[in-house]
Amino acid sequence: MAERTLRGARLGGQSFEDERGIEFAARQQVGYRCPQGHEFEITMSVEADVPAVWECPRCGAEALSVSGIQPEAKAEKPARTHWDMLLERRSEKELEDILKERLQLLRDGEIGPAHLHRVNQKKSRASA
């Protein structure tokens, strides 16, 4: 068993393949500068689409490409309010009808906080 072991080999440490006959992909250096003035370069393939923005390895801010590539402007949707979402489901006429109905139920003491129910019950007993 001792004759079959590899001597001097480490796990994950070395590759026994040589680099003869291997063509590496063409590379380019892309420079970036962050708002804090940090400059750095990233190695990328020549065929890769170069991003306009890259995260700065020092401070984490968004660094812009030195080569003048501008980031694309994102089309932002306007913020939808609760009122906007409500109007998608109901018309203003329907909302007015529901409001009148709920106000009437509240005034009659059928809905709402318990202390309002007691007040309405006392008033109805006094008037009876």
Coordinates of N, CA, C and O in Angstrom, one line a residue:
M1 N 0.8 -1.2 0.0 CA 0.0 0.0 0.0 C 0.9 1.3 0.0 O 0.5 2.2 -0.6
A2 N 2.0 1.2 0.7 CA 2.9 2.4 0.8 C 3.5 2.7 -0.6 O 3.9 3.8 -0.8
E3 N 3.7 1.7 -1.4 CA 4.3 2.0 -2.7 C 3.4 2.8 -3.7 O 3.8 3.4 -4.6
R4 N 2.0 2.7 -3.5 CA 1.1 3.4 -4.4 C 0.8 4.8 -4.0 O 0.1 5.5 -4.7
T5 N 1.2 5.3 -2.9 CA 0.9 6.7 -2.5 C 1.7 7.7 -3.2 O 2.9 7.4 -3.6
L6 N 1.2 8.8 -3.4 CA 2.0 9.9 -4.0 C 2.7 10.7 -2.9 O 2.1 11.1 -1.9
R7 N 4.0 10.8 -3.0 CA 4.7 11.4 -2.0 C 4.9 12.9 -2.4 O 5.1 13.2 -3.5
G8 N 4.7 13.8 -1.4 CA 5.0 15.2 -1.6 C 3.8 15.9 -2.2 O 3.8 17.1 -2.5
A9 N 2.6 15.3 -2.4 CA 1.4 15.9 -2.9 C 0.6 16.5 -1.8 O 0.4 15.8 -0.8
R10 N 0.0 17.7 -2.0 CA -0.8 18.3 -1.0 C -2.2 18.4 -1.6 O -2.4 18.6 -2.8
L11 N -3.2 18.3 -0.7 CA -4.6 18.4 -1.2 C -4.9 19.8 -1.6 O -4.7 20.8 -0.9
G12 N -5.3 20.0 -2.9 CA -5.6 21.4 -3.4 C -4.5 22.3 -3.5 O -4.7 23.5 -3.8
G13 N -3.3 21.9 -3.3 CA -2.2 22.8 -3.3 C -1.5 23.0 -4.7 O -1.1 24.1 -5.0
Q14 N -1.5 21.9 -5.4 CA -0.8 22.0 -6.7 C -1.6 21.3 -7.8 O -2.3 20.3 -7.5
S15 N -1.3 21.7 -9.0 CA -1.9 21.0 -10.2 C -0.7 20.4 -10.9 O 0.4 21.0 -11.0
F16 N -0.8 19.1 -11.3 CA 0.3 18.5 -12.0 C 0.2 18.6 -13.5 O 0.9 18.1 -14.2
E17 N -0.8 19.5 -13.9 CA -0.9 19.8 -15.3 C 0.0 21.0 -15.6 O 0.1 22.0 -14.9
D18 N 0.7 21.0 -16.8 CA 1.4 22.2 -17.2 C 0.6 23.0 -18.1 O -0.4 22.6 -18.6
E19 N 1.1 24.2 -18.4 CA 0.3 25.2 -19.1 C 0.7 25.2 -20.6 O 0.3 26.2 -21.3
R20 N 1.4 24.2 -21.1 CA 1.8 24.2 -22.5 C 0.6 23.9 -23.3 O -0.2 23.1 -23.0
G21 N 0.4 24.7 -24.4 CA -0.6 24.4 -25.4 C -2.0 25.1 -25.0 O -3.0 24.9 -25.6
I22 N -2.0 25.8 -23.9 CA -3.2 26.5 -23.5 C -3.2 28.0 -23.9 O -2.2 28.7 -23.6
E23 N -4.3 28.4 -24.5 CA -4.4 29.8 -24.9 C -5.3 30.5 -24.0 O -6.5 30.1 -23.8
F24 N -4.8 31.5 -23.3 CA -5.7 32.3 -22.4 C -6.5 33.2 -23.1 O -6.2 33.7 -24.2
A25 N -7.7 33.6 -22.6 CA -8.6 34.5 -23.2 C -7.9 35.9 -23.2 O -7.2 36.3 -22.2
A26 N -8.2 36.7 -24.2 CA -7.7 38.1 -24.3 C -8.3 38.9 -23.2 O -9.5 38.8 -22.9
R27 N -7.5 39.7 -22.5 CA -8.0 40.5 -21.4 C -7.7 41.9 -21.6 O -6.9 42.3 -22.4
Q28 N -8.5 42.7 -20.8 CA -8.3 44.2 -20.8 C -8.4 44.7 -19.3 O -9.0 44.1 -18.5
Q29 N -7.7 45.8 -19.1 CA -7.8 46.4 -17.8 C -8.8 47.6 -17.9 O -8.7 48.4 -18.7
V30 N -9.8 47.6 -17.0 CA -10.8 48.6 -17.0 C -10.7 49.4 -15.7 O -10.7 48.9 -14.6
G31 N -10.5 50.7 -15.8 CA -10.3 51.6 -14.7 C -11.6 52.2 -14.2 O -12.5 52.5 -14.9
Y32 N -11.7 52.4 -12.8 CA -12.8 53.0 -12.2 C -12.4 54.0 -11.1 O -11.3 53.8 -10.6
R33 N -13.2 55.0 -10.9 CA -12.9 56.0 -9.8 C -14.2 56.2 -9.0 O -15.2 56.5 -9.6
C34 N -14.1 56.1 -7.7 CA -15.3 56.3 -6.9 C -15.4 57.8 -6.4 O -14.4 58.6 -6.6
P35 N -16.5 58.2 -5.9 CA -16.6 59.6 -5.4 C -15.6 60.1 -4.4 O -15.3 61.3 -4.2
Q36 N -15.0 59.1 -3.7 CA -14.0 59.5 -2.6 C -12.6 59.6 -3.2 O -11.7 59.8 -2.4
G37 N -12.5 59.4 -4.5 CA -11.2 59.5 -5.1 C -10.4 58.2 -5.3 O -9.3 58.3 -5.7
H38 N -10.9 57.1 -4.8 CA -10.2 55.9 -4.9 C -10.2 55.4 -6.4 O -11.3 55.4 -7.0
E39 N -9.0 55.1 -6.9 CA -8.9 54.6 -8.3 C -8.5 53.1 -8.2 O -7.6 52.8 -7.5
F40 N -9.1 52.3 -9.1 CA -8.7 50.9 -9.2 C -9.0 50.3 -10.6 O -9.7 51.0 -11.3
E41 N -8.4 49.2 -10.9 CA -8.6 48.6 -12.2 C -9.1 47.1 -12.0 O -8.7 46.5 -11.0
I42 N -10.0 46.7 -12.9 CA -10.5 45.4 -12.9 C -10.1 44.7 -14.2 O -10.2 45.3 -15.3
T43 N -9.6 43.5 -14.1 CA -9.3 42.7 -15.3 C -10.5 42.0 -15.8 O -11.2 41.3 -15.1
M44 N -10.8 42.2 -17.1 CA -12.0 41.6 -17.7 C -11.6 41.1 -19.1 O -10.7 41.5 -19.7
S45 N -12.5 40.2 -19.6 CA -12.3 39.7 -20.9 C -12.6 40.8 -22.0 O -13.4 41.7 -21.7
V46 N -11.9 40.7 -23.1 CA -12.1 41.7 -24.1 C -13.5 41.6 -24.7 O -14.1 42.6 -25.1
E47 N -14.1 40.4 -24.7 CA -15.4 40.2 -25.2 C -16.5 40.6 -24.2 O -17.7 40.7 -24.6
A48 N -16.2 40.8 -23.0 CA -17.2 41.2 -22.0 C -17.8 42.6 -22.2 O -17.1 43.5 -22.6
D49 N -19.0 42.7 -21.8 CA -19.6 44.1 -21.8 C -19.1 44.8 -20.5 O -19.4 44.3 -19.4
V50 N -18.5 45.9 -20.7 CA -17.9 46.6 -19.6 C -19.0 47.4 -18.9 O -19.6 48.2 -19.5
P51 N -19.2 47.1 -17.6 CA -20.2 47.9 -16.9 C -19.8 49.3 -16.6 O -18.6 49.6 -16.4
A52 N -20.7 50.3 -16.5 CA -20.4 51.7 -16.3 C -20.1 51.9 -14.8 O -19.4 52.8 -14.4
V53 N -20.6 51.0 -13.9 CA -20.5 51.2 -12.5 C -20.0 49.9 -11.9 O -20.3 48.8 -12.3
W54 N -19.0 50.1 -10.9 CA -18.5 48.9 -10.2 C -18.3 49.4 -8.7 O -18.0 50.5 -8.4
E55 N -18.5 48.4 -7.8 CA -18.4 48.7 -6.4 C -16.9 48.9 -6.0 O -16.1 48.1 -6.3
C56 N -16.6 50.0 -5.3 CA -15.3 50.3 -4.9 C -14.8 49.3 -3.8 O -15.5 49.1 -2.9
P57 N -13.7 48.7 -4.0 CA -13.2 47.7 -3.0 C -12.8 48.3 -1.7 O -12.7 47.6 -0.7
R58 N -12.5 49.6 -1.7 CA -12.1 50.2 -0.4 C -13.2 50.7 0.4 O -13.3 50.4 1.6
C59 N -14.1 51.4 -0.2 CA -15.2 52.1 0.6 C -16.6 51.5 0.3 O -17.6 51.8 1.0
G60 N -16.8 50.8 -0.8 CA -18.1 50.2 -1.1 C -19.0 51.1 -1.9 O -20.1 50.7 -2.2
A61 N -18.5 52.3 -2.2 CA -19.3 53.3 -3.0 C -19.4 52.8 -4.4 O -18.6 52.0 -4.9
E62 N -20.3 53.4 -5.2 CA -20.4 53.1 -6.6 C -19.3 53.9 -7.4 O -19.3 55.1 -7.4
A63 N -18.4 53.2 -8.0 CA -17.3 53.9 -8.8 C -17.7 53.9 -10.3 O -18.3 52.9 -10.8
L64 N -17.5 55.0 -10.9 CA -17.8 55.2 -12.4 C -16.6 54.8 -13.2 O -15.4 55.0 -12.8
S65 N -16.8 54.3 -14.4 CA -15.8 54.0 -15.3 C -15.0 55.2 -15.7 O -15.5 56.3 -16.0
V66 N -13.7 55.1 -15.8 CA -12.8 56.2 -16.2 C -12.8 56.4 -17.7 O -12.6 57.5 -18.2
S67 N -13.2 55.3 -18.4 CA -13.2 55.4 -19.9 C -14.4 56.2 -20.5 O -14.5 56.3 -21.7
G68 N -15.3 56.7 -19.6 CA -16.4 57.6 -20.0 C -17.7 56.9 -20.3 O -18.6 57.5 -20.8
I69 N -17.8 55.6 -20.0 CA -19.0 54.9 -20.2 C -20.0 55.4 -19.1 O -19.7 55.5 -17.9
Q70 N -21.2 55.8 -19.6 CA -22.2 56.4 -18.7 C -23.2 55.3 -18.3 O -23.6 54.6 -19.1
P71 N -23.6 55.3 -17.0 CA -24.7 54.4 -16.6 C -26.0 54.7 -17.3 O -26.3 55.9 -17.5
E72 N -26.8 53.7 -17.6 CA -28.1 53.9 -18.2 C -29.1 54.5 -17.2 O -29.1 54.1 -16.0
A73 N -29.9 55.5 -17.6 CA -30.9 56.1 -16.7 C -32.0 55.1 -16.5 O -32.6 54.6 -17.5
K74 N -32.3 54.8 -15.3 CA -33.4 53.9 -15.0 C -34.8 54.6 -15.1 O -34.9 55.7 -14.5
A75 N -35.7 54.0 -15.7 CA -37.1 54.6 -15.8 C -37.8 54.3 -14.5 O -38.1 53.1 -14.2
E76 N -38.0 55.3 -13.7 CA -38.6 55.1 -12.4 C -40.1 55.4 -12.4 O -40.5 56.4 -13.0
K77 N -40.9 54.4 -11.9 CA -42.3 54.6 -11.8 C -42.6 55.6 -10.7 O -41.9 55.6 -9.7
P78 N -43.6 56.4 -10.9 CA -44.0 57.3 -9.7 C -44.6 56.4 -8.6 O -45.2 55.4 -8.8
A79 N -44.4 56.9 -7.4 CA -44.8 56.1 -6.2 C -46.3 56.1 -6.2 O -47.0 57.1 -6.4
R80 N -46.9 54.9 -6.0 CA -48.3 54.7 -5.9 C -48.8 54.9 -4.4 O -48.3 54.2 -3.6
T81 N -49.7 55.8 -4.2 CA -50.2 56.0 -2.9 C -51.4 55.0 -2.6 O -51.9 54.4 -3.5
H82 N -51.8 55.0 -1.4 CA -53.0 54.1 -1.1 C -54.2 54.6 -1.8 O -55.1 53.8 -2.3
W83 N -54.3 55.9 -2.0 CA -55.5 56.5 -2.7 C -55.5 56.0 -4.2 O -56.5 55.7 -4.7
D84 N -54.3 56.0 -4.8 CA -54.2 55.6 -6.2 C -54.6 54.1 -6.3 O -55.3 53.8 -7.2
M85 N -54.2 53.3 -5.4 CA -54.5 51.9 -5.4 C -56.0 51.7 -5.2 O -56.7 50.8 -5.8
L86 N -56.6 52.5 -4.3 CA -58.0 52.4 -4.0 C -58.8 52.8 -5.3 O -59.8 52.2 -5.6
L87 N -58.4 53.9 -6.0 CA -59.1 54.3 -7.2 C -59.0 53.3 -8.3 O -59.8 53.3 -9.3
E88 N -58.0 52.4 -8.2 CA -57.9 51.3 -9.3 C -59.0 50.3 -9.1 O -59.4 49.6 -10.0
R89 N -59.5 50.2 -7.8 CA -60.5 49.2 -7.5 C -62.0 49.7 -7.5 O -62.9 49.0 -7.8
R90 N -62.1 51.0 -7.1 CA -63.4 51.6 -6.9 C -63.5 53.0 -7.5 O -62.5 53.7 -7.6
S91 N -64.7 53.4 -7.9 CA -64.9 54.8 -8.4 C -65.1 55.7 -7.2 O -65.4 55.2 -6.1
E92 N -65.0 57.0 -7.4 CA -65.2 57.9 -6.3 C -66.7 57.9 -5.8 O -66.9 58.0 -4.7
K93 N -67.6 57.6 -6.8 CA -69.0 57.5 -6.4 C -69.2 56.3 -5.5 O -69.9 56.5 -4.4
E94 N -68.6 55.2 -5.8 CA -68.7 54.0 -4.9 C -68.1 54.3 -3.6 O -68.7 53.9 -2.5
L95 N -67.0 55.0 -3.5 CA -66.4 55.3 -2.3 C -67.2 56.2 -1.4 O -67.3 56.0 -0.2
E96 N -67.9 57.2 -2.0 CA -68.8 58.1 -1.3 C -69.9 57.3 -0.7 O -70.3 57.5 0.5
D97 N -70.5 56.4 -1.4 CA -71.6 55.5 -0.9 C -71.2 54.7 0.2 O -71.9 54.6 1.2
I98 N -70.0 54.1 0.1 CA -69.5 53.2 1.2 C -69.2 54.1 2.5 O -69.6 53.7 3.6
L99 N -68.7 55.3 2.3 CA -68.4 56.2 3.4 C -69.7 56.6 4.1 O -69.8 56.5 5.3
K100 N -70.8 56.9 3.4 CA -72.1 57.3 4.0 C -72.6 56.1 4.7 O -73.1 56.3 5.9
E101 N -72.5 54.9 4.2 CA -73.1 53.7 4.8 C -72.3 53.4 6.1 O -72.9 53.2 7.2
R102 N -71.0 53.5 6.1 CA -70.2 53.2 7.3 C -70.4 54.3 8.4 O -70.4 54.0 9.5
L103 N -70.5 55.6 8.0 CA -70.8 56.6 8.9 C -72.2 56.4 9.6 O -72.3 56.6 10.8
Q104 N -73.1 56.0 8.8 CA -74.5 55.7 9.4 C -74.4 54.5 10.4 O -75.0 54.6 11.5
L105 N -73.6 53.5 10.1 CA -73.5 52.4 11.0 C -72.8 52.8 12.3 O -73.1 52.4 13.4
L106 N -71.8 53.7 12.1 CA -71.1 54.2 13.3 C -72.0 55.0 14.2 O -72.0 54.9 15.4
R107 N -72.8 55.9 13.6 CA -73.7 56.7 14.3 C -74.8 55.9 15.0 O -75.2 56.2 16.1
D108 N -75.2 54.8 14.4 CA -76.2 53.9 15.0 C -75.6 53.0 16.1 O -76.3 52.3 16.8
G109 N -74.3 53.0 16.2 CA -73.6 52.2 17.3 C -73.4 50.8 16.9 O -73.1 49.9 17.7
E110 N -73.6 50.4 15.6 CA -73.4 49.0 15.2 C -71.9 48.7 15.0 O -71.6 47.5 15.1
I111 N -71.1 49.7 14.7 CA -69.7 49.5 14.5 C -68.9 50.5 15.3 O -69.5 51.5 15.8
G112 N -67.6 50.3 15.5 CA -66.8 51.3 16.2 C -66.4 50.9 17.6 O -66.7 49.8 18.0
P113 N -65.7 51.7 18.3 CA -65.2 51.4 19.6 C -66.4 51.1 20.6 O -67.5 51.7 20.5
A114 N -66.1 50.3 21.6 CA -67.1 49.8 22.6 C -67.7 51.0 23.4 O -68.9 51.1 23.7
H115 N -66.9 52.0 23.7 CA -67.4 53.1 24.5 C -68.4 53.9 23.7 O -69.3 54.6 24.3
L116 N -68.4 53.9 22.4 CA -69.4 54.6 21.6 C -70.7 53.9 21.7 O -71.8 54.5 21.7
H117 N -70.6 52.5 21.7 CA -71.9 51.7 21.8 C -72.6 52.0 23.1 O -73.8 52.2 23.1
R118 N -71.9 52.1 24.2 CA -72.5 52.3 25.5 C -73.2 53.7 25.5 O -74.3 53.8 26.1
V119 N -72.6 54.7 25.0 CA -73.2 56.0 24.9 C -74.5 56.0 24.2 O -75.5 56.6 24.6
N120 N -74.5 55.4 23.0 CA -75.7 55.3 22.2 C -76.8 54.5 22.9 O -77.9 54.8 22.8
Q121 N -76.4 53.5 23.6 CA -77.4 52.7 24.4 C -78.0 53.5 25.5 O -79.2 53.4 25.7
K122 N -77.2 54.3 26.2 CA -77.8 55.1 27.3 C -78.7 56.2 26.7 O -79.8 56.5 27.2
K123 N -78.3 56.7 25.5 CA -79.2 57.8 24.9 C -80.5 57.1 24.5 O -81.6 57.7 24.6
S124 N -80.5 55.9 23.9 CA -81.7 55.3 23.4 C -82.6 54.9 24.6 O -83.8 54.9 24.5
R125 N -82.0 54.5 25.7 CA -82.8 54.2 26.9 C -83.4 55.4 27.5 O -84.6 55.4 28.0
A126 N -82.7 56.5 27.5 CA -83.2 57.8 28.1 C -84.3 58.3 27.2 O -85.3 58.9 27.8
S127 N -84.3 58.2 25.9 CA -85.3 58.7 25.1 C -86.6 57.8 25.1 O -87.6 58.2 24.7
A128 N -86.4 56.5 25.5 CA -87.5 55.6 25.5 C -88.4 55.7 26.7 O -88.9 56.4 27.3

